[in-house]
Short mmCIF file of C-alpha atoms in Angstrom, two decimals:
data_model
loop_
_atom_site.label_atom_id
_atom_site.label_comp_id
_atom_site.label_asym_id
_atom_site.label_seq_id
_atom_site.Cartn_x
_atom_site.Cartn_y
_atom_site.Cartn_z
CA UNK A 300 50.45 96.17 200.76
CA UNK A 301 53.85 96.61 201.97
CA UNK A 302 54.86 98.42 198.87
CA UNK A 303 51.50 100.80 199.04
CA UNK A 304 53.15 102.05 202.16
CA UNK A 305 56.99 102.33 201.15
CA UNK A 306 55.56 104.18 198.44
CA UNK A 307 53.64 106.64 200.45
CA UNK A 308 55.99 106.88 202.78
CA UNK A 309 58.38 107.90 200.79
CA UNK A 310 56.17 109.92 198.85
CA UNK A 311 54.96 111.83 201.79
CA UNK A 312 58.65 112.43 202.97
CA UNK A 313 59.93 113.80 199.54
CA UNK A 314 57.46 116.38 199.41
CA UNK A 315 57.66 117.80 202.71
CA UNK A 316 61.76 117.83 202.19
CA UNK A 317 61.41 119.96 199.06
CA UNK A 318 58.16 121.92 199.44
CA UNK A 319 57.69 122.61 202.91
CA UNK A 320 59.25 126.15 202.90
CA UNK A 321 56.87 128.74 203.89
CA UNK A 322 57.06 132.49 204.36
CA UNK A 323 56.76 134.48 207.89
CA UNK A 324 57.62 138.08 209.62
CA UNK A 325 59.39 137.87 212.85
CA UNK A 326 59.66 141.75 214.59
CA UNK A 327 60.57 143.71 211.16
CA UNK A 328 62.19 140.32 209.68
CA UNK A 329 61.18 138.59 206.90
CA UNK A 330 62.07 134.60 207.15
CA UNK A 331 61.79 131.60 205.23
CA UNK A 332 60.97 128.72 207.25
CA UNK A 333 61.35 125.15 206.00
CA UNK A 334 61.66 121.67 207.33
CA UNK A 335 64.03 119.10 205.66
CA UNK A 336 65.28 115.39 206.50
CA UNK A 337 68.94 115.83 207.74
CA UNK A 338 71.05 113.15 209.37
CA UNK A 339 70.60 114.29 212.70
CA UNK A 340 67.82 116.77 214.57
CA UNK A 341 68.73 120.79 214.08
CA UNK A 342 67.36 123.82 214.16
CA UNK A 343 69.31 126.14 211.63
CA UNK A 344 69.43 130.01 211.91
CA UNK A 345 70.61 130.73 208.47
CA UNK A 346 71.90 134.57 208.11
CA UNK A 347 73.29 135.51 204.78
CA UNK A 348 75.99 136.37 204.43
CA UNK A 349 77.20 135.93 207.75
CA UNK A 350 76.63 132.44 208.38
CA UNK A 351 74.58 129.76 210.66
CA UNK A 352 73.78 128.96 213.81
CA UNK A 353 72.48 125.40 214.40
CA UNK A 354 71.21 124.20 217.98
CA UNK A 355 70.70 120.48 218.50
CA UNK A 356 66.96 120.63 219.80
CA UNK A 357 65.24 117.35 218.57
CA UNK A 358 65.76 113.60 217.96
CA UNK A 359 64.24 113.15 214.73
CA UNK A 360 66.57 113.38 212.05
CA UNK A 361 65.02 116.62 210.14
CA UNK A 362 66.29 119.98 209.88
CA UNK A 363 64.32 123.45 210.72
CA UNK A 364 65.59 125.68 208.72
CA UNK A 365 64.81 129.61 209.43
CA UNK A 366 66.23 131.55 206.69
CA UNK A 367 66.56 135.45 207.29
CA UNK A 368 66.16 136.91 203.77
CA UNK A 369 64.77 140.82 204.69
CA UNK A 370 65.24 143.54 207.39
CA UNK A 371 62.76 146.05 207.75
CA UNK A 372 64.75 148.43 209.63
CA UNK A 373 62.30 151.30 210.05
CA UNK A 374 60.54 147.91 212.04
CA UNK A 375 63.64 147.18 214.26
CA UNK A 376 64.48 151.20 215.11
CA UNK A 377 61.05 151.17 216.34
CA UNK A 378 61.72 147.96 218.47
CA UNK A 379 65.21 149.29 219.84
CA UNK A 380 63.73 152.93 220.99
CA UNK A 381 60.63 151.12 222.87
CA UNK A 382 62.66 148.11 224.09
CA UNK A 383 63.35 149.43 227.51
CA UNK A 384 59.71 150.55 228.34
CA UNK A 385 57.57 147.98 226.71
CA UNK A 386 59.95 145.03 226.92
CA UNK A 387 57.28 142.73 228.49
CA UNK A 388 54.55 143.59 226.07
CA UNK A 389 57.03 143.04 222.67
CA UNK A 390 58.80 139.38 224.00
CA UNK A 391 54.98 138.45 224.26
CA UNK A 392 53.97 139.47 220.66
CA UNK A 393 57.55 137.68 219.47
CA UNK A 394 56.82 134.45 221.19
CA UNK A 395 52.69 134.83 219.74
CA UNK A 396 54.31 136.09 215.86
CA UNK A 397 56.50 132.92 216.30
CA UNK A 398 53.93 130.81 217.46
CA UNK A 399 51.79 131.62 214.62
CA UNK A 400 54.71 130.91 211.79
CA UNK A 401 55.53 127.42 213.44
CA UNK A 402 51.92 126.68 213.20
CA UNK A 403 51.66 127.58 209.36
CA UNK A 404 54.81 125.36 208.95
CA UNK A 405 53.32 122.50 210.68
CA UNK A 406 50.05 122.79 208.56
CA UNK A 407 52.09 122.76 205.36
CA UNK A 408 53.89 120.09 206.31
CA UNK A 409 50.96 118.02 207.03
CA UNK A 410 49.11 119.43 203.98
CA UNK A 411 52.38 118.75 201.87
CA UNK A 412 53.18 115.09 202.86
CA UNK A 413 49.09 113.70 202.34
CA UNK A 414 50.00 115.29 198.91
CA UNK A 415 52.99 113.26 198.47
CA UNK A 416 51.09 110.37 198.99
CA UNK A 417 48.83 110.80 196.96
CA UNK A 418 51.39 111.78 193.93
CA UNK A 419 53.58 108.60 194.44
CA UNK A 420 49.72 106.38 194.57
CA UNK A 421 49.79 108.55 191.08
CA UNK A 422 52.66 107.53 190.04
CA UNK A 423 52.57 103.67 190.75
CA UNK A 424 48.88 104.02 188.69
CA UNK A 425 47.07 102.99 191.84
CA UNK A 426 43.22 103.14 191.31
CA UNK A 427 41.64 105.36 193.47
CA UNK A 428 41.02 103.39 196.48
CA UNK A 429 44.79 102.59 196.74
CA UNK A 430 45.17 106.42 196.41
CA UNK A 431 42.83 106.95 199.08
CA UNK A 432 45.02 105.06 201.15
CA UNK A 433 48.29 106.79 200.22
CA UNK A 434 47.09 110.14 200.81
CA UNK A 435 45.86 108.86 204.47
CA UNK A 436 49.61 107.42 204.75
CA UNK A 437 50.85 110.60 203.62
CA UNK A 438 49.04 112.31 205.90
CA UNK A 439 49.71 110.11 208.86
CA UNK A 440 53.57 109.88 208.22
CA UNK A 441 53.67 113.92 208.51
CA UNK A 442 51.76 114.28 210.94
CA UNK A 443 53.64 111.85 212.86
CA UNK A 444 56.99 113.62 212.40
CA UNK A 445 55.68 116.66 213.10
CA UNK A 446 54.37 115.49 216.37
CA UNK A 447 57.34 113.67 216.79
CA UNK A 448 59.50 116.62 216.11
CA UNK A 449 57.84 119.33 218.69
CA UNK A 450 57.30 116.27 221.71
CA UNK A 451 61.03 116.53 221.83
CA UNK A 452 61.97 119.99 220.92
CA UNK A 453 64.07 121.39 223.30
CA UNK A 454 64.50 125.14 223.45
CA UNK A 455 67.34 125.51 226.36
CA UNK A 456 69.68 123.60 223.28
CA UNK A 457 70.08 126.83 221.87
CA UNK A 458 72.32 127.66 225.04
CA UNK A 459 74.96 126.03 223.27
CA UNK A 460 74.51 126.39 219.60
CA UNK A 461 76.98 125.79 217.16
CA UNK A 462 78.17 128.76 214.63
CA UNK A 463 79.46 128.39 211.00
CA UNK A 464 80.73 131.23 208.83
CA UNK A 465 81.73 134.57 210.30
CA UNK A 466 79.39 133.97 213.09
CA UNK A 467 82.30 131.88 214.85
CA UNK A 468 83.41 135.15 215.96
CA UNK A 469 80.22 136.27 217.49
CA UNK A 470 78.73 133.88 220.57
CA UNK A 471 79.13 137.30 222.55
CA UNK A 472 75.90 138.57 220.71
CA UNK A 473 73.81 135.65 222.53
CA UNK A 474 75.55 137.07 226.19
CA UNK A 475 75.12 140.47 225.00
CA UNK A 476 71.10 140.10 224.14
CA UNK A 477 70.82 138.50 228.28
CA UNK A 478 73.18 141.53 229.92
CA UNK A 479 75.18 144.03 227.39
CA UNK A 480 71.91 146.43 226.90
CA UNK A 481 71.17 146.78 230.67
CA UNK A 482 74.91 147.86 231.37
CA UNK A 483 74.47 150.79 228.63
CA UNK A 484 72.50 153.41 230.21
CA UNK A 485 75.04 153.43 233.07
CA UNK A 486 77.75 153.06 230.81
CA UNK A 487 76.44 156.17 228.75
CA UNK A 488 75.99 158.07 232.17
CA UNK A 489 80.09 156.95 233.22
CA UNK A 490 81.38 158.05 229.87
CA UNK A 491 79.65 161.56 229.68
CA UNK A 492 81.34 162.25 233.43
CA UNK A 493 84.74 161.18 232.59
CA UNK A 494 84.27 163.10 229.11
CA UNK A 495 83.47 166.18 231.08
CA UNK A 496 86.47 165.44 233.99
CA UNK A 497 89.36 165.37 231.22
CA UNK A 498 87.76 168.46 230.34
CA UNK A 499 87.77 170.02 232.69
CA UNK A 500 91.86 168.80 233.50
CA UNK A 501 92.80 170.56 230.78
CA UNK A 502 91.12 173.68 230.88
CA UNK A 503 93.22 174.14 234.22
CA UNK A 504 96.60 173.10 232.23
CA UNK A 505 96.04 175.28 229.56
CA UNK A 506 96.67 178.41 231.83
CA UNK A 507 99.22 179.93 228.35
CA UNK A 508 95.80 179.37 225.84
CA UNK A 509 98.61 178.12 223.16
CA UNK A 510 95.71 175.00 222.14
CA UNK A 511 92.76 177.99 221.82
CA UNK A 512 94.82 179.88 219.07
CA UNK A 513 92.52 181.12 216.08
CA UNK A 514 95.63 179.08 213.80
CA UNK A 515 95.39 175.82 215.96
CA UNK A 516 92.98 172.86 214.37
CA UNK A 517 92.16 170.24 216.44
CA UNK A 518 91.73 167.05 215.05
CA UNK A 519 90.55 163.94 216.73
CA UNK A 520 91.37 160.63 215.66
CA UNK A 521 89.16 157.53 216.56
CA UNK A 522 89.35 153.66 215.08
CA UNK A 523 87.81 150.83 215.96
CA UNK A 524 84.34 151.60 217.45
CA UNK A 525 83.03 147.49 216.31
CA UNK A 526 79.40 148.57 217.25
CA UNK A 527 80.23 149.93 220.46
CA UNK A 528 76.91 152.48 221.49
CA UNK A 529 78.70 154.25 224.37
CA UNK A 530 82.16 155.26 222.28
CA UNK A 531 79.66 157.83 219.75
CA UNK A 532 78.51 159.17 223.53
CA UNK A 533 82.04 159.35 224.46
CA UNK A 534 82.69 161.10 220.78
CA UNK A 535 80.33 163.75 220.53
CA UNK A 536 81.35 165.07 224.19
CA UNK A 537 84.64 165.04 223.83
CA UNK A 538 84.34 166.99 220.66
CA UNK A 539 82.09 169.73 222.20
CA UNK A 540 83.90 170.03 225.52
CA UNK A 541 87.53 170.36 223.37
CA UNK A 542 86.22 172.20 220.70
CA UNK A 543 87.24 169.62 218.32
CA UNK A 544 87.28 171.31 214.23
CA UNK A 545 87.17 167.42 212.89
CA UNK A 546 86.73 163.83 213.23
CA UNK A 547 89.10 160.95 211.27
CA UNK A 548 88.05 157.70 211.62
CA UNK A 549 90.55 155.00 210.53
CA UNK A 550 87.91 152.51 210.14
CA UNK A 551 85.76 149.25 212.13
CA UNK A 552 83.08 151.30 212.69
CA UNK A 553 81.15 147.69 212.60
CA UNK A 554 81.85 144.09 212.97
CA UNK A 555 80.62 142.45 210.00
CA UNK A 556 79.04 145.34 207.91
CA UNK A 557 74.82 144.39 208.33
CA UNK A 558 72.04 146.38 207.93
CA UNK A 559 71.57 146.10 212.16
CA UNK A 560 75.09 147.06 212.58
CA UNK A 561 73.65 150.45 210.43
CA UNK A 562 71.52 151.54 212.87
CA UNK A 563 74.30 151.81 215.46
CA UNK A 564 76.25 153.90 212.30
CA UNK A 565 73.37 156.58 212.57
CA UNK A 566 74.44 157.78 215.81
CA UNK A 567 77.36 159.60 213.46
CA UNK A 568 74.64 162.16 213.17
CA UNK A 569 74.68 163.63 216.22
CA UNK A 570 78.14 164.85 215.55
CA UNK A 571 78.76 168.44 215.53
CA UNK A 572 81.69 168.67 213.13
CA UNK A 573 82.80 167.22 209.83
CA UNK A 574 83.42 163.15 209.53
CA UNK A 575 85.88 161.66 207.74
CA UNK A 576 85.67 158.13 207.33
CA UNK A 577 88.11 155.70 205.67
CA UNK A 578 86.92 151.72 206.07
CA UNK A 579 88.58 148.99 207.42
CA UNK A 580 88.58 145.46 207.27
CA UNK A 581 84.90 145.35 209.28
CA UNK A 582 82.96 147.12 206.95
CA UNK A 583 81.28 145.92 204.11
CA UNK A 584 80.09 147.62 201.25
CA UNK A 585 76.35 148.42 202.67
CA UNK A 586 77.53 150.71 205.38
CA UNK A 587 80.03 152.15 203.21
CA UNK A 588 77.44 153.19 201.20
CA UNK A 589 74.84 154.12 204.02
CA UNK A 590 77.95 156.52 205.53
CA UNK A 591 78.15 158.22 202.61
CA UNK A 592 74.97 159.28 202.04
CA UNK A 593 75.03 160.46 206.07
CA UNK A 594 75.15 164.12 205.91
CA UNK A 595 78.51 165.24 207.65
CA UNK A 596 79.85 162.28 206.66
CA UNK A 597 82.50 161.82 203.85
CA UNK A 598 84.11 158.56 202.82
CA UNK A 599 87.64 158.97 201.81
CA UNK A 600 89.30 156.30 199.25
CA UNK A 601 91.87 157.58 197.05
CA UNK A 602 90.30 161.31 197.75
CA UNK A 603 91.37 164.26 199.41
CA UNK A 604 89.07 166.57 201.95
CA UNK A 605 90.56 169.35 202.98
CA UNK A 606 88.59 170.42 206.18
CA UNK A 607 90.03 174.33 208.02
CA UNK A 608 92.71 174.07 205.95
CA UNK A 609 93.59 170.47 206.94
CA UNK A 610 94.21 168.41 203.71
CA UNK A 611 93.77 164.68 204.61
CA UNK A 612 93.76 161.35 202.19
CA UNK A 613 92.67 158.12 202.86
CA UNK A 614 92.05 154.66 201.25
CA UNK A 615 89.57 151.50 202.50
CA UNK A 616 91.11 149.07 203.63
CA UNK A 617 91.43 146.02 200.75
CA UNK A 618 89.12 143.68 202.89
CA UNK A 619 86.62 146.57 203.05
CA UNK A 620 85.39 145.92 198.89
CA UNK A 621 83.59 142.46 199.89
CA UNK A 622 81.09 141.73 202.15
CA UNK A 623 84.03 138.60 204.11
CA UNK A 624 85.20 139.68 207.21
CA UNK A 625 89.29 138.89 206.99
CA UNK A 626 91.78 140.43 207.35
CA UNK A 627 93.44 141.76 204.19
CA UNK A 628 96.47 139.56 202.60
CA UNK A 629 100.05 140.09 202.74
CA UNK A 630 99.63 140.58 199.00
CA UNK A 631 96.79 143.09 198.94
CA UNK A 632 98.47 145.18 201.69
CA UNK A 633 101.57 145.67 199.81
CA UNK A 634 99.12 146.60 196.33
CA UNK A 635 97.29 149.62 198.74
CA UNK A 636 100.95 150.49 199.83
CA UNK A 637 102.39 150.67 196.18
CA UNK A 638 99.10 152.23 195.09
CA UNK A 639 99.38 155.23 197.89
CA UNK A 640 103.42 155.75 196.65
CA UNK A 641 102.32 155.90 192.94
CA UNK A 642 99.46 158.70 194.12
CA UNK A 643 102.11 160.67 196.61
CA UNK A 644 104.86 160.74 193.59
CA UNK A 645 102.21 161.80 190.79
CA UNK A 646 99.97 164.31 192.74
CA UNK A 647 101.02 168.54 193.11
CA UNK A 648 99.13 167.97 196.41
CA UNK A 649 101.17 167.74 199.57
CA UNK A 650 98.68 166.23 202.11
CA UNK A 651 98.94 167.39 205.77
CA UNK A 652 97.65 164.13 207.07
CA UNK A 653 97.47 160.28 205.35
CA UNK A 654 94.88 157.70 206.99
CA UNK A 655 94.46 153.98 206.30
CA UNK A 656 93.00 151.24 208.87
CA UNK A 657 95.82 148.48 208.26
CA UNK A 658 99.23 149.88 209.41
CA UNK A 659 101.31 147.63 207.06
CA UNK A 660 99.55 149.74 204.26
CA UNK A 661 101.72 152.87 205.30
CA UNK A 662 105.07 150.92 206.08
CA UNK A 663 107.73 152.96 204.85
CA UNK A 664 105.74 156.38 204.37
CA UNK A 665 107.34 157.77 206.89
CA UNK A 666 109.27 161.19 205.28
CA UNK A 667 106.30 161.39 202.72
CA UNK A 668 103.91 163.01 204.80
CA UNK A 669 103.72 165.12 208.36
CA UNK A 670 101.04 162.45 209.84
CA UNK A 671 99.92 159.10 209.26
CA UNK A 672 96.68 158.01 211.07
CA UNK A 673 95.90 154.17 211.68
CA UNK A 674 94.09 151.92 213.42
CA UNK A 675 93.28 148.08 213.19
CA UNK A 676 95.66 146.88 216.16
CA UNK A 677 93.35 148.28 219.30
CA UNK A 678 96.94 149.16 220.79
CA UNK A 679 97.31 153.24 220.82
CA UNK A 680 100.96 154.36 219.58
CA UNK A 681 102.45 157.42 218.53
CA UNK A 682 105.93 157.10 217.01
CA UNK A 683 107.95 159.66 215.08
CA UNK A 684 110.36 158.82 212.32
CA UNK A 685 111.82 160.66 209.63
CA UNK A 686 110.10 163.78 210.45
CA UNK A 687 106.51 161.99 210.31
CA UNK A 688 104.39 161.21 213.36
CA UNK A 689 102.57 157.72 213.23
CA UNK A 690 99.19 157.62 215.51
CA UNK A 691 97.00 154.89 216.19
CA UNK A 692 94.54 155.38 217.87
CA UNK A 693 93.24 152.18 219.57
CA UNK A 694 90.11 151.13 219.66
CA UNK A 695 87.44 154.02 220.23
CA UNK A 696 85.09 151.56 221.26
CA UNK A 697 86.78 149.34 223.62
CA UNK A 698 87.18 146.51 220.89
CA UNK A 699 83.43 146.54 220.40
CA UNK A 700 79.94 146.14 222.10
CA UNK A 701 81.70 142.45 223.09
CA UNK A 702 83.44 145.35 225.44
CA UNK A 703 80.29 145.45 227.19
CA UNK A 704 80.67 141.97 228.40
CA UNK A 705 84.72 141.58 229.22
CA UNK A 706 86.36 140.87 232.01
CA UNK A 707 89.44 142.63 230.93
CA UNK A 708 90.03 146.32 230.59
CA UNK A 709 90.46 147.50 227.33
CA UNK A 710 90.10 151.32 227.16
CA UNK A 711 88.31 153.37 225.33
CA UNK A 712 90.76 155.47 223.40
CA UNK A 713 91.19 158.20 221.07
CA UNK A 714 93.97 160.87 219.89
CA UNK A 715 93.10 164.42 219.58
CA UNK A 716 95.54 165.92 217.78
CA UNK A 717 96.28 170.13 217.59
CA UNK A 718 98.01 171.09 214.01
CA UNK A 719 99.16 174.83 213.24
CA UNK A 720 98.54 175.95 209.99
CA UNK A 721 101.26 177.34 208.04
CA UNK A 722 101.51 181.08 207.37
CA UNK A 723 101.75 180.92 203.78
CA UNK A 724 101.99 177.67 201.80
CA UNK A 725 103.29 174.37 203.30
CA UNK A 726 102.19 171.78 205.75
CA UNK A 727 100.57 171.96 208.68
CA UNK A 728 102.92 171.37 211.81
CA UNK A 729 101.59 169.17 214.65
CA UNK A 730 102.46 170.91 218.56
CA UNK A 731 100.46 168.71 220.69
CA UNK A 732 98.46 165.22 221.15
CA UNK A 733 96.36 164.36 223.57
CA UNK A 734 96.03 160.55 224.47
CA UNK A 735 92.83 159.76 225.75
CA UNK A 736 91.80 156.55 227.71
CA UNK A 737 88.75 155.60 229.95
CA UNK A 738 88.29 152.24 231.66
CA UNK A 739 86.30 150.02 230.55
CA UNK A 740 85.79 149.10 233.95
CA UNK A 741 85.61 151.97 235.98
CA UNK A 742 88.35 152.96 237.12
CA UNK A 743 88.96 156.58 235.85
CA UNK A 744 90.67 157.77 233.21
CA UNK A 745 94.24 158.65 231.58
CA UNK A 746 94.71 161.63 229.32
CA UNK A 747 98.79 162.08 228.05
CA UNK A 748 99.39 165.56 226.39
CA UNK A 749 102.87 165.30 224.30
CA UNK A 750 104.06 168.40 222.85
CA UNK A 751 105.84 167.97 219.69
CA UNK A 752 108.57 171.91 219.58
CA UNK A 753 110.80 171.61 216.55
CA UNK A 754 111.09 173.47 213.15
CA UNK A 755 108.63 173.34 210.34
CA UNK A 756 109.59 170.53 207.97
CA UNK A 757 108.92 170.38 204.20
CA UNK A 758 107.27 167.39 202.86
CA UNK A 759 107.36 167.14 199.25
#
């Protein structure tokens, strides 16, 4: 008798660990849900390719696996635009959609392990009363874990979860779900007024018009937006309040390159000018691909867009070719460098301006070009050297929507930068940046115009 239960025990236990999985829709996601004996009681988030989250939240030893494997983002766009006036109503059709898939799970389970019972009686060439009796084993051993498993569930464990993968970089998204969206309204509001206040600064300085001539571009450089909502508020009116011919964008425009992350990309719509974009280590693949087929957008990667007579080449950032978030190698950087000197030496073109995220990729440019644009260090620079001005722009969006929730005051920061055009052939010749900065925490703004008066140089 002994063995008739081992047996069906066992047999119950192996089935529900490899055929448990079943299939649900959470808000627009599609998830796999399975339950599996582990060595200690989880609940796994598992969100390719990013990584896990795992929350301690039972004492049996199996593991709840909830597998993310489809976005419906038409599904989420909907949730995101109706959040704020039906939050209520869609937390309570969450918690019922939820409620519904754990209860499918648990009935598989149950289902699944009577089944195993009655395999392993099978197997052992029980007759059919000793079947009989696995299959009610079976059955009582899963239902017994699964009772077992939601009498001591414990939802508050996810308050300290543990992350694997990329997603060791990202508790702020937890923090951000409980605070970060009620702060952005406000934050839109703040960042449209201080928009319009440098504005209006520098139509009073501009009493000689020398930035308003017909032969003047303007060009503003932004990096480093990481998902940030407010920075493509601050973007679009600082680029109709400065009549602004054309956006670079040294790359980051997300933090790890999801199809979420590409709804924030589609506020690049709203933009009234052209778009240049050239990736950087943040972006994967997928939003490279969703940006270029964003009208007004063009991706730049060993091309050249010439924009009001503005030429301008840039390459991805090495990093930017997988869907990993790292940083690109000492190795790889020094490949994109030698790659950009083989195109400068071979090409007729002389480009006015050269953009890459990663400013080791342009070390030792300097002479080649009349402007290098970069990004990647959140620290805004301008240096000149050798006749070439090197301009970083920060971080556009305040080192990300995690600026939503910091303590410290990283500014939101861009470089708008006015080029003459030659009068006949030649580069373009930069007279004047404007460094922009607003607080991230309120406490006005800082705008630096640096005029640049020397003789037109020749860049070959």
């Amino acid at each position: 008798m002994l063995t008739l239960v081992a047996v069906s025990i066992a047999g119950a236990l192996i089935f529900v660990h490899l055929f448990s999985a079943v299939s649900a829709s959470l808000g627009g996601v599609d998830l796999l849900l399975k339950l599996e004996l582990y060595t200690r009681g989880l609940t796994s988030v598992v969100i390719p390719p990013l990584g896990v989250v795992n929350a301690r939240t039972h004492s049996v030893p199996v593991r709840i696996s909830i597998v993310v494997r489809e976005i419906n983002l038409d599904y989420v766009r909907f949730f995101l635009d109706n959040a704020v006036q039906n939050r209520a109503e869609l937390m309570e059709l969450f918690k019922s959609d939820l409620i519904k898939d754990f209860r499918q799970l648990a009935l598989k389970v149950i289902l699944i392990g009577m089944l195993g019972g009655v395999v392993s009686g099978a197997v052992m060439r029980y007759d059919r009363r000793r079947i009989a009796v696995c299959a009610l084993i079976g059955l009582m051993t899963s239902v017994s874990l699964m009772g077992a498993v939601f009498t001591t569930y414990n939802t508050s464990a996810f308050k300290n979860p543990e992350y694997s993968g990329n997603l060791k970089a990202a508790p702020w998204i937890i923090s951000l779900a409980h605070n970060g969206l009620s702060k952005l309204n406000e934050l839109n509001h703040y960042m449209s007024i201080m928009s319009d206040n440098i504005s209006t600064v520098f139509s009073r300085m501009d009493a000689l018009n020398l930035m308003d001539d017909e032969d003047v571009v303007k060009v503003l450089h932004v990096s480093d937006i990481h998902n940030n909502p407010a920075a493509y508020n601050f973007l679009e009116r600082i680029t109709k309040n400065f009549d602004v011919d054309l956006i670079i964008d040294t790359g980051d425009i997300t933090d790890f390159g999801t199809p979420f992350e590409e709804l924030i990309t589609e506020n690049l719509s709203k933009m009234p000018v052209e778009y240049l974009f050239i990736a950087g280590n943040h972006d994967s693949p997928g939003i490279i691909d969703s940006l270029r087929k964003m009208p007004g957008v063009t991706v730049l990667d060993g091309e050249i867009a010439e924009v009001k007579g503005i030429e301008v080449v840039g390459w991805a950032d090495p990093s930017s070719k997988g869907n990993e978030i790292n940083t690109a190698g000492d190795r790889e950087i020094l490949e994109l460098n030698l790659s950009i000197r083989q195109w400068l030496a071979r090409t007729s073109v002389s480009p006015d301006i050269i953009a890459v995220h990663n400013p080791k990729a342009t070390n030792s440019l300097a002479g080649a070009v009349p402007i290098i644009l970069n990004g990647h260090t959140h620290r805004s620079s301008i240096i000149e050297e050798k006749g070439t001005f090197i301009i970083n722009a920060g971080s556009t969006g305040a080192a990300g929507i995690r600026g939503l929730q910091s303590e410290s005051d990283i500014p939101y920061s861009a470089a708008l930068l006015y080029l003459k055009k030659p009068a006949g052939t030649g580069n373009a010749r930069l007279i004047a940046v404007d460094v922009i900065k607003v607080s991230n925490l309120k406490k006005g703004f800082q705008v630096e115009r640096m005029f640049f008066i020397g003789e037109e140089q020749k860049f070959e």
